[in-house]
PDB file of C-alpha atoms in Angstrom:
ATOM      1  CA  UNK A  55       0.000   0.000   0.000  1.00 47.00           C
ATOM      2  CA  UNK A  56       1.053   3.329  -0.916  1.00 50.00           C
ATOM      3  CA  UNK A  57       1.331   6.450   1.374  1.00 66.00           C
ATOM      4  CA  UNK A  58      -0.682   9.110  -0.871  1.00 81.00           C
ATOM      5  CA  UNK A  59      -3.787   8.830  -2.516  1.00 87.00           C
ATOM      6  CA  UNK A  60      -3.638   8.020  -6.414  1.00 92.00           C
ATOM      7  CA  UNK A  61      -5.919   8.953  -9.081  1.00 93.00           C
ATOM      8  CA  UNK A  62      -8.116   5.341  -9.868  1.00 95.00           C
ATOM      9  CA  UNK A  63      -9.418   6.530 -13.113  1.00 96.00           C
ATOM     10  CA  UNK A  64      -5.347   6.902 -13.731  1.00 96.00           C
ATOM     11  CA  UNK A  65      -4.842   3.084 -12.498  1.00 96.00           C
ATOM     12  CA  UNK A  66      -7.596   1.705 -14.865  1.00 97.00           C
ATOM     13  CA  UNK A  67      -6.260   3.787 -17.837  1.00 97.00           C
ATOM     14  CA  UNK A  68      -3.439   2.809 -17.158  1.00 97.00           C
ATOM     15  CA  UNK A  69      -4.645  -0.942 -16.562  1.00 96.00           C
ATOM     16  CA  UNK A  70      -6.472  -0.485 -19.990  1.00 97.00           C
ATOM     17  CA  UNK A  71      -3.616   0.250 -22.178  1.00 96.00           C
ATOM     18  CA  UNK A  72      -1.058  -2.376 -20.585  1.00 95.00           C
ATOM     19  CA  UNK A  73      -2.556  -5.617 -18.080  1.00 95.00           C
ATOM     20  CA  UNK A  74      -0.629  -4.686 -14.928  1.00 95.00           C
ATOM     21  CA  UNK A  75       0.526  -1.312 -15.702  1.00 96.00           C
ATOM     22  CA  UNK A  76      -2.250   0.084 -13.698  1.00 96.00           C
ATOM     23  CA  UNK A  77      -0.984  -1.744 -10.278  1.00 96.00           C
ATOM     24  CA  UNK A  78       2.465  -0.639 -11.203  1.00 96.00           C
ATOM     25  CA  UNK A  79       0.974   3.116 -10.867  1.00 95.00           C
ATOM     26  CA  UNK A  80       0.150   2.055  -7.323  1.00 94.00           C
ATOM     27  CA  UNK A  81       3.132   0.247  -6.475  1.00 94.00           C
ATOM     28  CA  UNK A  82       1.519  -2.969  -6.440  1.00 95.00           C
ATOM     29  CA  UNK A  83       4.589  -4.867  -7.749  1.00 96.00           C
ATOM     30  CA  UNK A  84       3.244  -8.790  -6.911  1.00 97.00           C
ATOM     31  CA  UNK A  85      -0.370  -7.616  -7.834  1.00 96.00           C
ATOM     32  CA  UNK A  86       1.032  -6.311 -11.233  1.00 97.00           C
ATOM     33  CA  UNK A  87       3.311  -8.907 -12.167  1.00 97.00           C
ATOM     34  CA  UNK A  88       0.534 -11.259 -11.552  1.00 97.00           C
ATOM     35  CA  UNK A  89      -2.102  -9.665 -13.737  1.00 97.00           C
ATOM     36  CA  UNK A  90       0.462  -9.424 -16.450  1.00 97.00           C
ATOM     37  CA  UNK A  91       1.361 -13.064 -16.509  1.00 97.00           C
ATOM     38  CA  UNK A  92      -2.742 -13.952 -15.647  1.00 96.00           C
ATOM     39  CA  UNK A  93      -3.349 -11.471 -19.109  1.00 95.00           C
ATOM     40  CA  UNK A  94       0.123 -12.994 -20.673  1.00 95.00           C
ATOM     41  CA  UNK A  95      -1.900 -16.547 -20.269  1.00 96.00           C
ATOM     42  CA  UNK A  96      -5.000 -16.710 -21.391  1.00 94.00           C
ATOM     43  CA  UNK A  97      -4.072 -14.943 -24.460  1.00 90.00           C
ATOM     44  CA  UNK A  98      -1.657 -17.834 -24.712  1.00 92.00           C
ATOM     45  CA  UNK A  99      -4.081 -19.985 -24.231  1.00 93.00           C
ATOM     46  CA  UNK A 100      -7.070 -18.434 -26.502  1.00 90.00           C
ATOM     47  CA  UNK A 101      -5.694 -16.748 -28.935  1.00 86.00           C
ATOM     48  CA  UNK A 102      -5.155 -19.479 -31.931  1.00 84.00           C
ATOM     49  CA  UNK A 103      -1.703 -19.883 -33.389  1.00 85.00           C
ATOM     50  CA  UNK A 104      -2.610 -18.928 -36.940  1.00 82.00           C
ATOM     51  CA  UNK A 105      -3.379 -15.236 -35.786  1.00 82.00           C
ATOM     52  CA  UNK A 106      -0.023 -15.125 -34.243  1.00 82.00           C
ATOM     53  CA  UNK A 107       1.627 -16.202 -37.222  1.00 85.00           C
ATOM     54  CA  UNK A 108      -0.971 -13.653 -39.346  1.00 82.00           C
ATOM     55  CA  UNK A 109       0.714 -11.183 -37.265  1.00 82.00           C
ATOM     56  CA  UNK A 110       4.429 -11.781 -37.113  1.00 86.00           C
ATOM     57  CA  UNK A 111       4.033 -12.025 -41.230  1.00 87.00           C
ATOM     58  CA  UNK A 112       1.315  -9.032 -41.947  1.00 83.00           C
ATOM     59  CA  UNK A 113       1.838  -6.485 -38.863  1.00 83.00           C
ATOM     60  CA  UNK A 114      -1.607  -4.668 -38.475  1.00 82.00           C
ATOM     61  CA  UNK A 115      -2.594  -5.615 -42.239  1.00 84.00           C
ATOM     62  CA  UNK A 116      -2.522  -9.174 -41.214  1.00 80.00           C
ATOM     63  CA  UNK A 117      -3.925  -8.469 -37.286  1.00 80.00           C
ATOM     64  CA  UNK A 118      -7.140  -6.787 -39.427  1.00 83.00           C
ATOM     65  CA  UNK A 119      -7.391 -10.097 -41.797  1.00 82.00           C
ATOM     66  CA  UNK A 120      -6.890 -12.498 -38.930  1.00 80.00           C
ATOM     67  CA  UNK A 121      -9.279 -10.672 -36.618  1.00 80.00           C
ATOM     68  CA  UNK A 122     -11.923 -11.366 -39.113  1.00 83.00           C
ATOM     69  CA  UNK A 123     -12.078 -15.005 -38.250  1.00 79.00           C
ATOM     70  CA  UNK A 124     -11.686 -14.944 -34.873  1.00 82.00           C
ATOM     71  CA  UNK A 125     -14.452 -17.143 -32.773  1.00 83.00           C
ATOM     72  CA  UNK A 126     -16.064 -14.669 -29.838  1.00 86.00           C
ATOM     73  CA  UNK A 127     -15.223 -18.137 -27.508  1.00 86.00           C
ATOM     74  CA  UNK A 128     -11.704 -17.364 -28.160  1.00 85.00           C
ATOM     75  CA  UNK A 129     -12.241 -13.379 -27.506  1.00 88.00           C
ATOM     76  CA  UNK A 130     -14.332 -13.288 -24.576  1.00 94.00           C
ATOM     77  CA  UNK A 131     -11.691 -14.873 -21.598  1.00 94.00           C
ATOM     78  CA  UNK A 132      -9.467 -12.611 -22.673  1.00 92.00           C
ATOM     79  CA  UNK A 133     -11.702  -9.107 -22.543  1.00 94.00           C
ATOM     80  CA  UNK A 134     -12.955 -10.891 -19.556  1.00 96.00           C
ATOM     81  CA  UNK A 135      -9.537 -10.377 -17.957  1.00 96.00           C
ATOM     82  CA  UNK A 136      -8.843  -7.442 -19.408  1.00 96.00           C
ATOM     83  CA  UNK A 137     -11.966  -6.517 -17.591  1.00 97.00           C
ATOM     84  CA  UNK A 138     -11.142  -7.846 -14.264  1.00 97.00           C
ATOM     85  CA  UNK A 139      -7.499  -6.446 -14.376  1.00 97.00           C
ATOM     86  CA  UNK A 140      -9.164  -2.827 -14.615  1.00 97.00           C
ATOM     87  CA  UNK A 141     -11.613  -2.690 -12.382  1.00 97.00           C
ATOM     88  CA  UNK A 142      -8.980  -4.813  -9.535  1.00 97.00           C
ATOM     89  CA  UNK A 143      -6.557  -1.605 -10.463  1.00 96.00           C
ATOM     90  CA  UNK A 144      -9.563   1.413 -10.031  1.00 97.00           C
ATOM     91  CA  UNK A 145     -11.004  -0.634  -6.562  1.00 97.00           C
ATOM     92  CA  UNK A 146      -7.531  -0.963  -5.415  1.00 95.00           C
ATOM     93  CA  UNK A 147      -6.492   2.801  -5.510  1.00 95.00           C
ATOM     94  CA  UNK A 148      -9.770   3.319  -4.234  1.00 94.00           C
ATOM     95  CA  UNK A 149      -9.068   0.979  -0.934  1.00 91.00           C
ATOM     96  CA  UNK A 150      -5.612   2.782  -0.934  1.00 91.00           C
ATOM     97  CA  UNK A 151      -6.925   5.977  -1.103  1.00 91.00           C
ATOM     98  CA  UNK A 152      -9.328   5.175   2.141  1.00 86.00           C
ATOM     99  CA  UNK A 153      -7.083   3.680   4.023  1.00 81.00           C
ATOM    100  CA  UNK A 154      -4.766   7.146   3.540  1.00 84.00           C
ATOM    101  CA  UNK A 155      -7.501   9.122   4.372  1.00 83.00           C
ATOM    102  CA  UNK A 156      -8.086   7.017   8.165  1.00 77.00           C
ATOM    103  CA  UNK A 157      -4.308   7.098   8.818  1.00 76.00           C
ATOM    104  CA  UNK A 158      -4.508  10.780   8.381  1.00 77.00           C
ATOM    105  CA  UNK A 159      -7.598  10.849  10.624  1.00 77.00           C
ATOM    106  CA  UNK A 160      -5.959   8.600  13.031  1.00 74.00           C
ATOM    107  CA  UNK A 161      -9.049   5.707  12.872  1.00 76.00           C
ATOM    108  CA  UNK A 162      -7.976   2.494  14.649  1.00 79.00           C
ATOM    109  CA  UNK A 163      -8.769  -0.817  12.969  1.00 81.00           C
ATOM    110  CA  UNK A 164      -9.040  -3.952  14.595  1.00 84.00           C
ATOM    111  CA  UNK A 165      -6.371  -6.797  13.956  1.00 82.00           C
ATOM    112  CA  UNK A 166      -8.247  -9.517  13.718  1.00 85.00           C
ATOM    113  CA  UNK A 167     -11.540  -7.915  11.489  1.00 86.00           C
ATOM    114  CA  UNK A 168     -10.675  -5.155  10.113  1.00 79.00           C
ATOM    115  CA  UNK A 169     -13.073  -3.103  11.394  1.00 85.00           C
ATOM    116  CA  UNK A 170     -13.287   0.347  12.479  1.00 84.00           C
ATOM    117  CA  UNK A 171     -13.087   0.209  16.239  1.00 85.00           C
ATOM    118  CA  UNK A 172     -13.534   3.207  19.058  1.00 82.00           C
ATOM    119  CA  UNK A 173     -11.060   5.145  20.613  1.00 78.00           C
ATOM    120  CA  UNK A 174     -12.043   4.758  23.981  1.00 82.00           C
ATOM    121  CA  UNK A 175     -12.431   0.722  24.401  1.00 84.00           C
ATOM    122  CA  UNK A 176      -8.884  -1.350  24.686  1.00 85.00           C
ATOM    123  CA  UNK A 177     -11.209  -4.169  22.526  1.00 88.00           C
ATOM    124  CA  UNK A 178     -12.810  -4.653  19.510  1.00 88.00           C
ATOM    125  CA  UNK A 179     -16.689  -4.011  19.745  1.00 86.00           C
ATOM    126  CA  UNK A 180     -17.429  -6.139  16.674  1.00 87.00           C
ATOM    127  CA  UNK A 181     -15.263  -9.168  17.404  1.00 90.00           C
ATOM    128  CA  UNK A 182     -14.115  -8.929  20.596  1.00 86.00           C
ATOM    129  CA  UNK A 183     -10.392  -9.318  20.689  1.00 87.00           C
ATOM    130  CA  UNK A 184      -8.389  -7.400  22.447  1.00 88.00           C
ATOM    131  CA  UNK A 185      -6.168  -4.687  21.324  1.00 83.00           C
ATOM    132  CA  UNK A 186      -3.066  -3.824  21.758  1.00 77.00           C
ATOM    133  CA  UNK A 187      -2.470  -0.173  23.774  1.00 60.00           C
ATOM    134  CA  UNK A 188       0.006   0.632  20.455  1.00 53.00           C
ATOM    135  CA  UNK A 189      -2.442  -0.165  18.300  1.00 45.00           C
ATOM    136  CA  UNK A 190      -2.785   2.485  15.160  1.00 43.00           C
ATOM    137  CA  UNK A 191      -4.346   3.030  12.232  1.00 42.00           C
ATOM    138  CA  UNK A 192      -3.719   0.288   9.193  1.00 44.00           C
TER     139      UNK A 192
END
């Protein structure tokens, strides 16, 4: 988690144009590296070998010929994790963003739930644990 708030309309551009690129705006390295490779395989899966090759010969002339054929069974998984990849990155600057926002406030959060807890009480009303007297906000 980062310490200032980011933009998420940046992260999902930014998700949209590259899968992963949008959690390496937040400095989400795992998270990013694992879209990217998620993205990276079920093109590799989907994506049939003759449009590769269509590619690699034609550049975009042979992308536009290829893409004519294409199956929508063979599109979908992959807009599907396009999809995924950039709403994870907007919802993810999002939770960043809230969490910067309590730690500026100073809201305590309980260990064990994650809930927002009161000042005053040395345990968690929701859950009951206790908590420690160093406790701060996460």
């Amino acid at each position: 988690m980062t310490r200032n708030k980011k933009r998420p309309w940046l992260a999902a551009l930014f998700a949209f144009i590259y899968p992963g690129a949008g959690h390496l705006y937040l400095r989400e390295w795992l998270r990013a590296f694992l879209w990217f490779g998620f993205a990276f395989l079920t093109a590799y899966l989907f994506i049939p070998p003759e449009m590769v090759q269509a590619v690699q010969n034609g550049g975009w002339s042979g992308y536009m010929q290829a893409s004519e054929n294409i199956d929508i069974q063979q599109t979908l998984p992959v807009l599907f994790v396009s999809l995924c990849n950039i709403l994870d990155a907007y919802w993810s600057a999002i939770r960043n963003n809230r969490a910067v926002q309590e730690a500026a406030d100073g809201t305590r959060r309980c260990p064990n739930c994650g809930r927002k807890v009161d000042a005053d009480l040395d345990f968690c009303q929701w859950c009951t644990s206790p908590l420690d007297a160093d406790a701060t906000a996460q």
